[in-house]
Amino acid sequence: MERGPGRGHRAVPHTADVRIEAWAPDREGCVAEAVSALVETFADISGAGECAEVTFDVPAGDDGDLLVGVLDEVIFRLETEGVLPVAANVTADPGGGLRVRWPVVAADGAEPVGAVPKAVSLHGLRFGRDEVGWSCAVTLDV
């Protein structure tokens, strides 16, 4: 995966669903970038208004499970609470899981720009260290 330095994310062409890629120097930063990439595939949150903060923990697991757990939480919160994360602050917890804090906005204040993902696909999931830092590629079922 060719990419710029530091942190970043993008959507890449995919036949029927949406595919995102993210990268950062560390694992937690890569997960945070993946959250931003996911949201940007279907919503422009720049004018969505006031923020509240949400904190949650993802239990210990392998790196792929941790990434999927965080991305699944975005979809879950959208479906059950009608909120979207503006950004993500992801840290490792001592037990091997992740602690995620994100400011959220009401989804009905966001501008729709694409199909809303229904699930994170495990097919073609890639997440791990590479020659520059950490990177991931994830397909989102829409």
PDB file of C-alpha atoms in Angstrom, residues 6-115:
ATOM      1  CA  GLY A   6       2.753   9.978   9.262  1.00  0.00           C
ATOM      2  CA  ARG A   7      -0.937   9.255   9.721  1.00  0.00           C
ATOM      3  CA  GLY A   8      -3.680   9.078   7.147  1.00  0.00           C
ATOM      4  CA  HIS A   9      -6.559   7.205   5.579  1.00  0.00           C
ATOM      5  CA  ARG A  10      -8.477   6.845   2.328  1.00  0.00           C
ATOM      6  CA  ALA A  11     -11.258   4.962   0.607  1.00  0.00           C
ATOM      7  CA  VAL A  12     -10.182   2.782  -2.311  1.00  0.00           C
ATOM      8  CA  PRO A  13     -12.203   1.395  -5.215  1.00  0.00           C
ATOM      9  CA  HIS A  14     -14.079  -1.841  -4.534  1.00  0.00           C
ATOM     10  CA  THR A  15     -16.645  -3.665  -6.666  1.00  0.00           C
ATOM     11  CA  ALA A  16     -19.798  -3.665  -4.547  1.00  0.00           C
ATOM     12  CA  ASP A  17     -18.873  -2.532  -1.055  1.00  0.00           C
ATOM     13  CA  VAL A  18     -16.562   0.122   0.395  1.00  0.00           C
ATOM     14  CA  ARG A  19     -12.890  -0.494   1.188  1.00  0.00           C
ATOM     15  CA  ILE A  20     -10.845   1.732   3.464  1.00  0.00           C
ATOM     16  CA  GLU A  21      -7.146   1.895   4.231  1.00  0.00           C
ATOM     17  CA  ALA A  22      -5.479   3.615   7.176  1.00  0.00           C
ATOM     18  CA  TRP A  23      -1.939   4.010   8.446  1.00  0.00           C
ATOM     19  CA  ALA A  24      -0.021   5.507  11.359  1.00  0.00           C
ATOM     20  CA  PRO A  25       3.281   5.038  13.173  1.00  0.00           C
ATOM     21  CA  ASP A  26       1.537   3.032  15.937  1.00  0.00           C
ATOM     22  CA  ARG A  27      -1.315   0.524  16.241  1.00  0.00           C
ATOM     23  CA  GLU A  28      -3.645   2.804  18.170  1.00  0.00           C
ATOM     24  CA  GLY A  29      -3.170   5.672  15.707  1.00  0.00           C
ATOM     25  CA  CYS A  30      -3.979   3.351  12.830  1.00  0.00           C
ATOM     26  CA  VAL A  31      -7.258   2.327  14.515  1.00  0.00           C
ATOM     27  CA  ALA A  32      -8.135   6.004  15.038  1.00  0.00           C
ATOM     28  CA  GLU A  33      -7.479   6.745  11.359  1.00  0.00           C
ATOM     29  CA  ALA A  34      -9.663   3.786  10.353  1.00  0.00           C
ATOM     30  CA  VAL A  35     -12.545   5.282  12.373  1.00  0.00           C
ATOM     31  CA  SER A  36     -12.218   8.560  10.466  1.00  0.00           C
ATOM     32  CA  ALA A  37     -12.022   6.706   7.152  1.00  0.00           C
ATOM     33  CA  LEU A  38     -15.174   4.718   7.937  1.00  0.00           C
ATOM     34  CA  VAL A  39     -17.224   7.800   8.826  1.00  0.00           C
ATOM     35  CA  GLU A  40     -16.003   9.776   5.800  1.00  0.00           C
ATOM     36  CA  THR A  41     -17.277   7.065   3.424  1.00  0.00           C
ATOM     37  CA  PHE A  42     -20.880   7.986   4.189  1.00  0.00           C
ATOM     38  CA  ALA A  43     -21.114  11.272   6.151  1.00  0.00           C
ATOM     39  CA  ASP A  44     -19.748  14.801   6.119  1.00  0.00           C
ATOM     40  CA  ILE A  45     -19.764  15.725   9.802  1.00  0.00           C
ATOM     41  CA  SER A  46     -18.132  19.141   9.429  1.00  0.00           C
ATOM     42  CA  GLY A  47     -21.388  21.005  10.110  1.00  0.00           C
ATOM     43  CA  ALA A  48     -22.985  18.515  12.495  1.00  0.00           C
ATOM     44  CA  GLY A  49     -23.043  20.763  15.573  1.00  0.00           C
ATOM     45  CA  GLU A  50     -22.376  20.114  19.241  1.00  0.00           C
ATOM     46  CA  CYS A  51     -20.295  17.217  20.521  1.00  0.00           C
ATOM     47  CA  ALA A  52     -20.643  14.863  23.468  1.00  0.00           C
ATOM     48  CA  GLU A  53     -17.909  12.434  24.514  1.00  0.00           C
ATOM     49  CA  VAL A  54     -18.180   8.651  24.567  1.00  0.00           C
ATOM     50  CA  THR A  55     -15.671   6.262  26.145  1.00  0.00           C
ATOM     51  CA  PHE A  56     -15.682   2.503  25.741  1.00  0.00           C
ATOM     52  CA  ASP A  57     -13.323  -0.453  26.036  1.00  0.00           C
ATOM     53  CA  VAL A  58     -12.651  -3.210  23.531  1.00  0.00           C
ATOM     54  CA  PRO A  59     -11.589  -6.432  25.276  1.00  0.00           C
ATOM     55  CA  ALA A  60      -8.217  -8.032  24.580  1.00  0.00           C
ATOM     56  CA  GLY A  61      -7.884  -9.982  21.355  1.00  0.00           C
ATOM     57  CA  ASP A  62      -5.669 -10.197  18.338  1.00  0.00           C
ATOM     58  CA  ASP A  63      -5.031  -6.954  16.467  1.00  0.00           C
ATOM     59  CA  GLY A  64      -7.622  -7.671  13.770  1.00  0.00           C
ATOM     60  CA  ASP A  65     -10.303  -8.349  16.379  1.00  0.00           C
ATOM     61  CA  LEU A  66      -9.488  -5.076  18.135  1.00  0.00           C
ATOM     62  CA  LEU A  67      -9.791  -3.102  14.886  1.00  0.00           C
ATOM     63  CA  VAL A  68     -13.084  -4.772  13.969  1.00  0.00           C
ATOM     64  CA  GLY A  69     -14.392  -4.212  17.506  1.00  0.00           C
ATOM     65  CA  VAL A  70     -13.818  -0.468  17.262  1.00  0.00           C
ATOM     66  CA  LEU A  71     -15.267  -0.160  13.756  1.00  0.00           C
ATOM     67  CA  ASP A  72     -18.282  -2.273  14.737  1.00  0.00           C
ATOM     68  CA  GLU A  73     -18.854   0.147  17.628  1.00  0.00           C
ATOM     69  CA  VAL A  74     -19.148   3.047  15.146  1.00  0.00           C
ATOM     70  CA  ILE A  75     -21.907   1.200  13.283  1.00  0.00           C
ATOM     71  CA  PHE A  76     -23.588   0.090  16.532  1.00  0.00           C
ATOM     72  CA  ARG A  77     -23.655   3.620  17.982  1.00  0.00           C
ATOM     73  CA  LEU A  78     -25.038   4.984  14.724  1.00  0.00           C
ATOM     74  CA  GLU A  79     -27.845   2.402  14.676  1.00  0.00           C
ATOM     75  CA  THR A  80     -28.736   2.526  18.377  1.00  0.00           C
ATOM     76  CA  GLU A  81     -27.949   6.106  19.439  1.00  0.00           C
ATOM     77  CA  GLY A  82     -27.864   8.037  16.169  1.00  0.00           C
ATOM     78  CA  VAL A  83     -24.360   9.414  16.768  1.00  0.00           C
ATOM     79  CA  LEU A  84     -21.111   9.506  14.803  1.00  0.00           C
ATOM     80  CA  PRO A  85     -17.550   9.993  16.063  1.00  0.00           C
ATOM     81  CA  VAL A  86     -15.820  13.191  15.016  1.00  0.00           C
ATOM     82  CA  ALA A  87     -12.373  11.732  15.798  1.00  0.00           C
ATOM     83  CA  ALA A  88     -10.971   8.939  17.935  1.00  0.00           C
ATOM     84  CA  ASN A  89      -8.429   8.840  20.731  1.00  0.00           C
ATOM     85  CA  VAL A  90      -7.338   5.204  21.065  1.00  0.00           C
ATOM     86  CA  THR A  91      -5.000   3.943  23.782  1.00  0.00           C
ATOM     87  CA  ALA A  92      -3.858   0.474  24.796  1.00  0.00           C
ATOM     88  CA  ASP A  93      -5.211  -0.706  28.108  1.00  0.00           C
ATOM     89  CA  PRO A  94      -3.055  -2.766  30.502  1.00  0.00           C
ATOM     90  CA  GLY A  95      -5.124  -5.919  29.889  1.00  0.00           C
ATOM     91  CA  GLY A  96      -4.337  -6.025  26.166  1.00  0.00           C
ATOM     92  CA  GLY A  97      -7.498  -4.351  24.911  1.00  0.00           C
ATOM     93  CA  LEU A  98      -8.164  -0.814  23.768  1.00  0.00           C
ATOM     94  CA  ARG A  99      -9.757   2.201  25.420  1.00  0.00           C
ATOM     95  CA  VAL A 100     -11.486   4.477  22.941  1.00  0.00           C
ATOM     96  CA  ARG A 101     -12.665   8.021  23.574  1.00  0.00           C
ATOM     97  CA  TRP A 102     -14.390   9.958  20.877  1.00  0.00           C
ATOM     98  CA  PRO A 103     -16.428  13.098  20.594  1.00  0.00           C
ATOM     99  CA  VAL A 104     -19.709  12.294  18.857  1.00  0.00           C
ATOM    100  CA  VAL A 105     -22.259  14.358  16.950  1.00  0.00           C
ATOM    101  CA  ALA A 106     -25.862  13.618  16.076  1.00  0.00           C
ATOM    102  CA  ALA A 107     -25.949  11.724  12.786  1.00  0.00           C
ATOM    103  CA  ASP A 108     -29.028  13.628  11.640  1.00  0.00           C
ATOM    104  CA  GLY A 109     -26.872  16.777  11.593  1.00  0.00           C
ATOM    105  CA  ALA A 110     -24.394  15.199   9.172  1.00  0.00           C
ATOM    106  CA  GLU A 111     -24.583  15.509   5.403  1.00  0.00           C
ATOM    107  CA  PRO A 112     -24.991  12.080   3.711  1.00  0.00           C
ATOM    108  CA  VAL A 113     -22.272  11.432   1.112  1.00  0.00           C
ATOM    109  CA  GLY A 114     -22.513   7.665   0.580  1.00  0.00           C
ATOM    110  CA  ALA A 115     -24.121   4.405   1.587  1.00  0.00           C
TER     111      ALA A 115
END
